[in-house]
PDB file of C-alpha atoms in Angstrom:
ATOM      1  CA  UNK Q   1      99.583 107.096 109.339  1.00 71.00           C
ATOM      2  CA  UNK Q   2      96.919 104.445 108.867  1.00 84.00           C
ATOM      3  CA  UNK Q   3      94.763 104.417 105.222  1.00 91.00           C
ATOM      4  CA  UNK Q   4      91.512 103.125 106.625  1.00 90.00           C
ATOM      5  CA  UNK Q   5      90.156 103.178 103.158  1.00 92.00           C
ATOM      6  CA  UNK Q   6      92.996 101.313 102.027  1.00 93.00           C
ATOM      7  CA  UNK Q   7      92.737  98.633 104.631  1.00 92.00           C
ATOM      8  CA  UNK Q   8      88.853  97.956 104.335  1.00 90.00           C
ATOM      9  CA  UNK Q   9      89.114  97.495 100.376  1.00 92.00           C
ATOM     10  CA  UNK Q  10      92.538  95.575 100.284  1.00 91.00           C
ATOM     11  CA  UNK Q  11      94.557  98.321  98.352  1.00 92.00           C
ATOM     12  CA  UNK Q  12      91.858  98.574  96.138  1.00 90.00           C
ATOM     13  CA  UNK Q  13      90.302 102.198  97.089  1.00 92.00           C
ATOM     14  CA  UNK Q  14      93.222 104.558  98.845  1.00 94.00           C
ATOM     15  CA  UNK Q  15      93.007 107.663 100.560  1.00 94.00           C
ATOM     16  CA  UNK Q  16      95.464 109.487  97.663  1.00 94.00           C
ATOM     17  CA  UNK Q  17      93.445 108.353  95.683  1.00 94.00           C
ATOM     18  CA  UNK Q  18      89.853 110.124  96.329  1.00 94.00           C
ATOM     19  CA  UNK Q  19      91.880 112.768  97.876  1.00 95.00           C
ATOM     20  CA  UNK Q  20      92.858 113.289  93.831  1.00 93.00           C
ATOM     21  CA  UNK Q  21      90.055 112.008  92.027  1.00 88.00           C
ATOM     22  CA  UNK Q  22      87.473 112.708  94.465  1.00 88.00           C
ATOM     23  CA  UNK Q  23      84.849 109.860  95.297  1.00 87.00           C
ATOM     24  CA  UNK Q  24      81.529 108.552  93.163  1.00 78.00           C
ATOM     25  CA  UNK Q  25      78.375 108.226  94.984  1.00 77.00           C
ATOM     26  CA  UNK Q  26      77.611 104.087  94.834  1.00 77.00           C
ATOM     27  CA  UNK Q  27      81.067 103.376  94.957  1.00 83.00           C
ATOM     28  CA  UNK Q  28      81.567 100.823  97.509  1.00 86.00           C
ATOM     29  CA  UNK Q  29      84.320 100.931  99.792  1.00 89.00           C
ATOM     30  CA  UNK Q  30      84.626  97.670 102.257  1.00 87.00           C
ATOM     31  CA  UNK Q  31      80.537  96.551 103.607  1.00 85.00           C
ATOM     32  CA  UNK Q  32      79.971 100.772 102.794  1.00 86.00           C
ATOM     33  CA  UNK Q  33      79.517 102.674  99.764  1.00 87.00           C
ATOM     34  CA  UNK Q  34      79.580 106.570  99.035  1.00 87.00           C
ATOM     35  CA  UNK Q  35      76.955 107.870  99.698  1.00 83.00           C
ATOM     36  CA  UNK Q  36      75.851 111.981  98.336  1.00 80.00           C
ATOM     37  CA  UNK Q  37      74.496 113.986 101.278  1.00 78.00           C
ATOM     38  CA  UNK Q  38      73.492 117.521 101.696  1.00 74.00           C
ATOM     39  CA  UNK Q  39      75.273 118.851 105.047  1.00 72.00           C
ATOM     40  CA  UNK Q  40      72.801 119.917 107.930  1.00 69.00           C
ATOM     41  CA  UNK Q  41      72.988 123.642 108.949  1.00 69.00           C
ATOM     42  CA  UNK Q  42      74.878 122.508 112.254  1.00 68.00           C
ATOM     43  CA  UNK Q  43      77.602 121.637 110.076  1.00 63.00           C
ATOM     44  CA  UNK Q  44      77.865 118.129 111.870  1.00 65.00           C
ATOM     45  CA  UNK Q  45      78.133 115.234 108.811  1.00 63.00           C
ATOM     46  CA  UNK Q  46      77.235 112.810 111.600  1.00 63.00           C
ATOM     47  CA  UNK Q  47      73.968 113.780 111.305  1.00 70.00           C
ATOM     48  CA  UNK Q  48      73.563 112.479 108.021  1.00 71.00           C
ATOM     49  CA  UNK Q  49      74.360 109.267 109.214  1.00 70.00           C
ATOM     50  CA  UNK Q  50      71.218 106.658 110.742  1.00 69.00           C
ATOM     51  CA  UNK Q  51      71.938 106.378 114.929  1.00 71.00           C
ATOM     52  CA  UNK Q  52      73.736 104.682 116.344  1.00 73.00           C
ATOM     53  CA  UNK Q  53      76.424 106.351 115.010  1.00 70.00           C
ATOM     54  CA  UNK Q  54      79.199 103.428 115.285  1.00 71.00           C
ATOM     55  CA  UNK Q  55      82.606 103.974 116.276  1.00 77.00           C
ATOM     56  CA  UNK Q  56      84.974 105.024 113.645  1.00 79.00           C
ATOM     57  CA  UNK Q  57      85.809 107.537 111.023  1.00 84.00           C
ATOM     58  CA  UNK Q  58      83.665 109.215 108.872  1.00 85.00           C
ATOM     59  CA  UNK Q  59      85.259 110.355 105.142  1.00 90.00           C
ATOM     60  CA  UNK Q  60      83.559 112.831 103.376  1.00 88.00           C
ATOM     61  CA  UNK Q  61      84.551 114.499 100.268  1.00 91.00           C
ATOM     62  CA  UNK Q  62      83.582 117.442  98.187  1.00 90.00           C
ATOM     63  CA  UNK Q  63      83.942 118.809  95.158  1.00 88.00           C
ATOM     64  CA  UNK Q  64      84.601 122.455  94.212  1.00 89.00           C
ATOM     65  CA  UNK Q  65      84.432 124.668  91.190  1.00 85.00           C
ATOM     66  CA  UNK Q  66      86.912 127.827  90.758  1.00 89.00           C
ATOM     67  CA  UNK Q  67      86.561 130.040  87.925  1.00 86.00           C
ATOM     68  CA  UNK Q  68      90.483 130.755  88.099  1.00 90.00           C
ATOM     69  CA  UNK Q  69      93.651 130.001  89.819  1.00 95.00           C
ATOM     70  CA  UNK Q  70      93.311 131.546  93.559  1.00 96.00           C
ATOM     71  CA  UNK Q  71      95.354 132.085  96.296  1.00 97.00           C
ATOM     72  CA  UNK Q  72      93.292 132.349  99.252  1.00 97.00           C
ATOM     73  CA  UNK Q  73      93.414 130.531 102.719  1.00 96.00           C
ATOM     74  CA  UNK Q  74      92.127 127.413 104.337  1.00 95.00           C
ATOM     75  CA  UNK Q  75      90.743 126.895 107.924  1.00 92.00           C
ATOM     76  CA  UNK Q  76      90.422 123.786 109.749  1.00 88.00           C
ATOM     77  CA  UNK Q  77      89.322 123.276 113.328  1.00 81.00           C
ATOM     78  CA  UNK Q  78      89.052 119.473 115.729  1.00 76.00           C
ATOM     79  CA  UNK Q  79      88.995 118.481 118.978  1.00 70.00           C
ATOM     80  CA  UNK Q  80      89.383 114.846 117.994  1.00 72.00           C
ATOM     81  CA  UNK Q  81      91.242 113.265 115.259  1.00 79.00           C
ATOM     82  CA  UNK Q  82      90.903 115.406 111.848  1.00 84.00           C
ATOM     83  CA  UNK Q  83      92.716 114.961 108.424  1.00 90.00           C
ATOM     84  CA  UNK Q  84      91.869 117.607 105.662  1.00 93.00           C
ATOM     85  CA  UNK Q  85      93.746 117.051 101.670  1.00 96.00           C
ATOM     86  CA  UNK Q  86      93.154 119.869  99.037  1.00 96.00           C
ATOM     87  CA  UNK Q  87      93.634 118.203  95.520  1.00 96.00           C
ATOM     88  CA  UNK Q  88      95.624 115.043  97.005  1.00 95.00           C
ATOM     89  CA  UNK Q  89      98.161 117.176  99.315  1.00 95.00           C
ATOM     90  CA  UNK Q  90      97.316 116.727 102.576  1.00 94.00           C
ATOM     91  CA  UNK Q  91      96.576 119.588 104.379  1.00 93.00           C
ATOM     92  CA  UNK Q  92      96.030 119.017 107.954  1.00 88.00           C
ATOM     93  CA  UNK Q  93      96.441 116.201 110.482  1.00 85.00           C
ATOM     94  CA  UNK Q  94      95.036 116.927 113.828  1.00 73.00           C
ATOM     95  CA  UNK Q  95      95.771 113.443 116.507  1.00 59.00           C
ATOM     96  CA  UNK Q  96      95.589 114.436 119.632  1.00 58.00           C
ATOM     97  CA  UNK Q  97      92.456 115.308 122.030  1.00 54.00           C
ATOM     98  CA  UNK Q  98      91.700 118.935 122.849  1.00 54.00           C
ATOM     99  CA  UNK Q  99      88.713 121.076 124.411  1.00 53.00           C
ATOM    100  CA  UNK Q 100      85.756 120.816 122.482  1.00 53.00           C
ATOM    101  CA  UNK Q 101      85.352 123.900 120.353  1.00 57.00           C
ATOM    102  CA  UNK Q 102      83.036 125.486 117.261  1.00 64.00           C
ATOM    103  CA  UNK Q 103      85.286 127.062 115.334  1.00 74.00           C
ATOM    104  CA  UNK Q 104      88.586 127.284 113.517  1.00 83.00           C
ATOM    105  CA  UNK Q 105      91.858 126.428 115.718  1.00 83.00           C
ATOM    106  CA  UNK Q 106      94.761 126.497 112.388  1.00 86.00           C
ATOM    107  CA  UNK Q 107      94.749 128.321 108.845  1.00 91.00           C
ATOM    108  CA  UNK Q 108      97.107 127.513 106.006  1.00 94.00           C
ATOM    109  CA  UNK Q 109      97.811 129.334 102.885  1.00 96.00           C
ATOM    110  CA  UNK Q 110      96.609 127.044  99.700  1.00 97.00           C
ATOM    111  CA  UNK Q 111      96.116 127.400  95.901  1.00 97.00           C
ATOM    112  CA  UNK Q 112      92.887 127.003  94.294  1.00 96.00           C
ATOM    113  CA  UNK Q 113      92.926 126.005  90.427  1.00 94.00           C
ATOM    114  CA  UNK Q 114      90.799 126.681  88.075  1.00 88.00           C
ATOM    115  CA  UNK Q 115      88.163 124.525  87.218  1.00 83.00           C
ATOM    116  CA  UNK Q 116      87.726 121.102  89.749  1.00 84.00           C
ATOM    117  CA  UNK Q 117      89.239 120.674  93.025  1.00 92.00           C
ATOM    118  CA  UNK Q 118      88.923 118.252  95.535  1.00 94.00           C
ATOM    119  CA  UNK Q 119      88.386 118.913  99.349  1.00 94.00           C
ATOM    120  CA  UNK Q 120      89.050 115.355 101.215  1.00 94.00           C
ATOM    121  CA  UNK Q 121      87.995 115.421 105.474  1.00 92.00           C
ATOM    122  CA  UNK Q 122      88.310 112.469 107.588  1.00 90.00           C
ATOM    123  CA  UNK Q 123      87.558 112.569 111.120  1.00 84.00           C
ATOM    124  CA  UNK Q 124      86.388 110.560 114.165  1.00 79.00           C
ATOM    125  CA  UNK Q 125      82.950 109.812 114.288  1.00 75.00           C
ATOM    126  CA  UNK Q 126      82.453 110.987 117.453  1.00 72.00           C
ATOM    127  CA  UNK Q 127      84.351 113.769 117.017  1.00 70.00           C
ATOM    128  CA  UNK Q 128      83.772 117.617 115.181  1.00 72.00           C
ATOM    129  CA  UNK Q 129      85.750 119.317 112.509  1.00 76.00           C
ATOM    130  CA  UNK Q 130      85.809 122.587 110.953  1.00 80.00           C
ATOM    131  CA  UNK Q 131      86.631 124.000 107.314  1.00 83.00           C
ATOM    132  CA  UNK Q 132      86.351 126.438 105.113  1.00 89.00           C
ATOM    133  CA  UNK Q 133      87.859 128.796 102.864  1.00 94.00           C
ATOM    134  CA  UNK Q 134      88.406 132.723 103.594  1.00 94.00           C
ATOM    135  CA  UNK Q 135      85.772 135.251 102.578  1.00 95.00           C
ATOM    136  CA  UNK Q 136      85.666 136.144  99.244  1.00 95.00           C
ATOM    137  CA  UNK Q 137      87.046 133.173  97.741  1.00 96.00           C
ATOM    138  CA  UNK Q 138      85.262 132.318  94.793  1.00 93.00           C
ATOM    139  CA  UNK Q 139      84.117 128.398  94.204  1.00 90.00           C
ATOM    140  CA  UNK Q 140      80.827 126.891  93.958  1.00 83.00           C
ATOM    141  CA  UNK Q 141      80.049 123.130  95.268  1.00 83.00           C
ATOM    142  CA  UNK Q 142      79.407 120.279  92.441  1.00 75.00           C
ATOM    143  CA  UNK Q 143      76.019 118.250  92.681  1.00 69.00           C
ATOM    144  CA  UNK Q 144      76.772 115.826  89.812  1.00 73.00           C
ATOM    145  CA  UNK Q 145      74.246 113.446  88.614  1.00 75.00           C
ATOM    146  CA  UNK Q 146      72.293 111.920  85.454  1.00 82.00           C
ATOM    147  CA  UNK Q 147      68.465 113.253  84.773  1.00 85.00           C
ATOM    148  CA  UNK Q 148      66.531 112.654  81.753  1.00 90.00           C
ATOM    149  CA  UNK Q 149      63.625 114.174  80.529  1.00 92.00           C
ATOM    150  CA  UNK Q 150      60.352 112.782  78.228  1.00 93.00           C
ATOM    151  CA  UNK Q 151      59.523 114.619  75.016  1.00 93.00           C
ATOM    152  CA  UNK Q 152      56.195 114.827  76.217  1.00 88.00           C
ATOM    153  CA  UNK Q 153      54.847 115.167  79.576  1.00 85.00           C
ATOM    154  CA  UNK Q 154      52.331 112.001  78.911  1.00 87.00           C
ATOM    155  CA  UNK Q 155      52.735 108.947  76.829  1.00 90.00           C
ATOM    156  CA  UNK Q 156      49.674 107.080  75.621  1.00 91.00           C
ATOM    157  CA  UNK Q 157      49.840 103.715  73.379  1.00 93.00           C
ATOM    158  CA  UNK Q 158      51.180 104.358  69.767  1.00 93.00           C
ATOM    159  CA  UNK Q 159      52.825 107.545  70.425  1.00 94.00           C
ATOM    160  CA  UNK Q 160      56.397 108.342  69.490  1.00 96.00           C
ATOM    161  CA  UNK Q 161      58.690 110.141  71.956  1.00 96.00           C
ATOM    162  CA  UNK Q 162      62.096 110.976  72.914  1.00 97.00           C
ATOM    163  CA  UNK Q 163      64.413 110.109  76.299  1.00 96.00           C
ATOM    164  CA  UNK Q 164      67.089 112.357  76.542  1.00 97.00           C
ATOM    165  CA  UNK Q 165      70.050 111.706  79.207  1.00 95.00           C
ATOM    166  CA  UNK Q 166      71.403 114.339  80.827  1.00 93.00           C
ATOM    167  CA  UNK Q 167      74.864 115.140  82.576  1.00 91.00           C
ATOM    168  CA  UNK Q 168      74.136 117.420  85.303  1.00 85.00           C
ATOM    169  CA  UNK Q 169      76.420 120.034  87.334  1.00 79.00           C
ATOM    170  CA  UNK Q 170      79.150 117.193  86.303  1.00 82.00           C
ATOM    171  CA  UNK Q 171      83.266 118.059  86.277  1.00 75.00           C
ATOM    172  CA  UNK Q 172      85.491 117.465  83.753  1.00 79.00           C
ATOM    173  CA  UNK Q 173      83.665 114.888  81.569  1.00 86.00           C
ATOM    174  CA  UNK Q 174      85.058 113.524  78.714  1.00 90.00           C
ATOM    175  CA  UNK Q 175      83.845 110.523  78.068  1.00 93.00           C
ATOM    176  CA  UNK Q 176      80.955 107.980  79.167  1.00 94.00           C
ATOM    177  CA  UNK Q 177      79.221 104.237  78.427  1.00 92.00           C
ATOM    178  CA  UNK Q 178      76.372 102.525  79.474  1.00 90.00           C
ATOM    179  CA  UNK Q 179      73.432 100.190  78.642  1.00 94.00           C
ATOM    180  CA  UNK Q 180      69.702 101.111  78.283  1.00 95.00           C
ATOM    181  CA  UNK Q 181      67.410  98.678  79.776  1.00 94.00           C
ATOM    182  CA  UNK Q 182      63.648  98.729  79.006  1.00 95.00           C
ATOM    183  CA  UNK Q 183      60.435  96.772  79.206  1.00 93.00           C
ATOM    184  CA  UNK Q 184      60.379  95.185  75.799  1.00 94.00           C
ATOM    185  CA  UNK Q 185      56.255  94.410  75.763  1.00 93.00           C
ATOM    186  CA  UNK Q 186      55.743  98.149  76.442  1.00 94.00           C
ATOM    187  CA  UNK Q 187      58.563  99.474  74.375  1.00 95.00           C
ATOM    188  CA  UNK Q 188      59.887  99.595  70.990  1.00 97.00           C
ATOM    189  CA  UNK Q 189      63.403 101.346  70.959  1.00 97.00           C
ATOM    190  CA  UNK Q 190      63.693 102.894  66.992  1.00 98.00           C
ATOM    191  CA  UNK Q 191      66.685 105.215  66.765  1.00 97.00           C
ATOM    192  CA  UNK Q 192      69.685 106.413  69.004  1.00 98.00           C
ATOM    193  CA  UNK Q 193      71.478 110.183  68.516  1.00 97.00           C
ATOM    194  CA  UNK Q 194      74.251 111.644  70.200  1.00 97.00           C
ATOM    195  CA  UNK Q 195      73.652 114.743  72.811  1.00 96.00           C
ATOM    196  CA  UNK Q 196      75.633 118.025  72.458  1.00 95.00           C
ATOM    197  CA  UNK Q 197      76.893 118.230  75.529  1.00 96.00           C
ATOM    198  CA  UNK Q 198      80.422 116.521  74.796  1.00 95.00           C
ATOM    199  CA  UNK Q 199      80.716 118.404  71.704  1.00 94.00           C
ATOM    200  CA  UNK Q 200      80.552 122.209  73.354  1.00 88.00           C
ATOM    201  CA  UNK Q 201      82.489 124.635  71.305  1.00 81.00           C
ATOM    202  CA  UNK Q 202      83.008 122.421  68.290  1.00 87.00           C
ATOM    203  CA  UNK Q 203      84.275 119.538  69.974  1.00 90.00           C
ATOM    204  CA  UNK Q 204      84.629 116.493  67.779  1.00 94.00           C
ATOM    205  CA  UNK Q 205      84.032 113.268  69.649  1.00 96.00           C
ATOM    206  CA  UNK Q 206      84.162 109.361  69.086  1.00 96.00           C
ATOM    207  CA  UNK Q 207      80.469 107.961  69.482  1.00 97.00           C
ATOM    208  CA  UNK Q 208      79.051 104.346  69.293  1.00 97.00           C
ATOM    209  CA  UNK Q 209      75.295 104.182  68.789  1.00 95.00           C
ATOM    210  CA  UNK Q 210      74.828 100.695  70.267  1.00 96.00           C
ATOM    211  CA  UNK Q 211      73.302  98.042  69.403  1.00 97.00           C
ATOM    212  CA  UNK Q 212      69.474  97.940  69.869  1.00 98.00           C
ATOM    213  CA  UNK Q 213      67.833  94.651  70.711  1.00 97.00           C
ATOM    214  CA  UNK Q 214      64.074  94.848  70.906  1.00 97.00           C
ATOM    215  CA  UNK Q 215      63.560  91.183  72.026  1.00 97.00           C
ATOM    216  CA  UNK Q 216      65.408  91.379  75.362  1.00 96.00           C
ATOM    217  CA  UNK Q 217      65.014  95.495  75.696  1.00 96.00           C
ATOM    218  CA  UNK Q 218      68.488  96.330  75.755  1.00 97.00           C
ATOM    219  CA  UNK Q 219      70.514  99.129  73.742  1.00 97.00           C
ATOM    220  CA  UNK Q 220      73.927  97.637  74.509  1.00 96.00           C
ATOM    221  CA  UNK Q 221      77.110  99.321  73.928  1.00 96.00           C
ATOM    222  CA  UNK Q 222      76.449 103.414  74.288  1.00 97.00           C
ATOM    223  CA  UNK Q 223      79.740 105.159  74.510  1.00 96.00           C
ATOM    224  CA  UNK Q 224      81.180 109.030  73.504  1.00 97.00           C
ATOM    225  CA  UNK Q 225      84.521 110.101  74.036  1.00 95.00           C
ATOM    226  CA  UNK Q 226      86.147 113.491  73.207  1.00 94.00           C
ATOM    227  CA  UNK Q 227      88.415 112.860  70.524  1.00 94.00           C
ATOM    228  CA  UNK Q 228      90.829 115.751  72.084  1.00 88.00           C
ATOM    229  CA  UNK Q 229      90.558 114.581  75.612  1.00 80.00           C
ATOM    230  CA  UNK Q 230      89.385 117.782  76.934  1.00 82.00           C
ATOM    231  CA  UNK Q 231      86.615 117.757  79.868  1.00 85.00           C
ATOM    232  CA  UNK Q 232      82.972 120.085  80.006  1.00 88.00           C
ATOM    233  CA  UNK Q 233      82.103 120.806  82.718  1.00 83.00           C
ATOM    234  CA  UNK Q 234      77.969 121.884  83.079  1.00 84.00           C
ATOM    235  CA  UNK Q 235      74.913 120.489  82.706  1.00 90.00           C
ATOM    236  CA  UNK Q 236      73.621 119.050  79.207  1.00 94.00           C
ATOM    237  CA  UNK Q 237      72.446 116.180  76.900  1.00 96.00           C
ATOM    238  CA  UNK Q 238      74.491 113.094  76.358  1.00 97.00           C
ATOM    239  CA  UNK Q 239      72.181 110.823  74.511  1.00 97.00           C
ATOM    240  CA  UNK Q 240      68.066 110.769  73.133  1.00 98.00           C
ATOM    241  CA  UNK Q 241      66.837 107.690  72.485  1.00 98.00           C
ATOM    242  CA  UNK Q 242      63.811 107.539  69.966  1.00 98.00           C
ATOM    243  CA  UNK Q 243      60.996 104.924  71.459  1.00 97.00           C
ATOM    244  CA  UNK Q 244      57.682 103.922  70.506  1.00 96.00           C
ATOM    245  CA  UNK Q 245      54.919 102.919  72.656  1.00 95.00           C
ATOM    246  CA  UNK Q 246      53.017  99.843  72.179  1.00 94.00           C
ATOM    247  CA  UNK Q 247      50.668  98.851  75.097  1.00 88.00           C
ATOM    248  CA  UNK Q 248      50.233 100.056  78.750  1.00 80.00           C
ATOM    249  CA  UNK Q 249      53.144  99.764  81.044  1.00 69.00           C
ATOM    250  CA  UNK Q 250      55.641 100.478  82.818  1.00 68.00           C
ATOM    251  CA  UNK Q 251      59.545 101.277  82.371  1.00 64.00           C
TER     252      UNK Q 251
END
């Protein structure tokens, strides 16, 4: 069985590896990166994809939600090469050519558990494939991202305002770190404060403020960790930042 991931990145990305961990949109993977789609109602994940649509495979992964441990079943149709893993085991592994189809050919029994699970498909790009869970299963599909919102909706010279960072729809977080960047003429940064969102139900976490430097408009050095090691899951704030305006700009 050929890892095409593996042998476009040198070892460095695997396919038991996202089929685990699941894959981060920006993430490059040989000349490619992920990239976060929505699929079309036809189903077809080529579609997402600019035409030509070369010759190839096409890996897409997805992330799921359960609210508890499920037993339910899995089904998985091809008519051209078509590998399915559930939480790194894989699933499914369909090689041969058959007559083209819509619709489910196999089912297998699987375990759902609660909170995040991975769904890994890779099939040829030329090529359809089929899954999906039995009715009634209960899951709902992750959209993770960052947002932020302004303390106020407009900013004039001299004001004060916040920049909150938000986690949204995210899985299992339990730590982060980054750097702000900002335009230092337009931009005074005076105070950095820890978001709740790491600290649901009374967590207790490990948090570095940064260092602000005005000068070059960088906060460097932002990180929070759970001190337990226990993930949230949801939507909420991981950081405001305190600025100050001082002339017209941009950011």
């Amino acid at each position: 069985q050929r890892d095409l991931l593996s042998e476009v990145t040198g070892g460095k990305v695997t396919e038991a590896e996202i089929a685990v961990q699941g894959a981060t949109e920006g993430q490059s993977v040989g000349s490619s990166v992920w990239t976060s789609h929505k699929l079309p109602s036809t189903g077809r994940m080529a579609e997402m994809l600019k035409p030509p649509v070369p010759e190839g495979a096409i890996y897409g992964s997805v992330l799921l939600f359960s609210p508890r441990e499920q037993a339910t079943t899995l089904y998985v149709g091809s008519y051209l090469e078509l590998q399915v893993w559930l939480n790194g085991t894989l699933i499914h592994e369909h090689a041969r050519y058959q007559r083209r189809g819509t619709d489910y050919t196999d089912e297998y029994p699987v375990p759902l558990q609660q909170g995040k699970n991975v769904l890994l498909v890779a099939l040829h790009s030329n090529g359809q494939g089929f899954f999906g869970f039995e009715p009634g299963t209960e899951y709902t599909v992750a959209n993770s991202g960052i947002g932020y919102t302004f303390s106020k909706p407009a900013i004039h010279v001299g004001d004060t305002f916040t920049l909150d960072l938000r986690a949204e729809n995210v899985p299992d977080l339990a730590g982060w770190q980054f750097d702000i960047a900002f335009d230092a003429a337009s931009l005074k940064a005076i105070e950095v404060n820890e978001g709740g969102f790491l600290k649901t139900e009374g967590a207790t976490t490990f948090f570095q403020r940064g260092t602000i430097d005005n000068t070059a408009g960088r906060i460097r050095g932002l990180s929070s960790a759970s001190l337990s090691g226990d993930g949230v899951t949801g939507t909420g704030t991981l950081l405001s930042v305190t600025f100050s305006a001082k002339t017209n700009g941009q950011t």
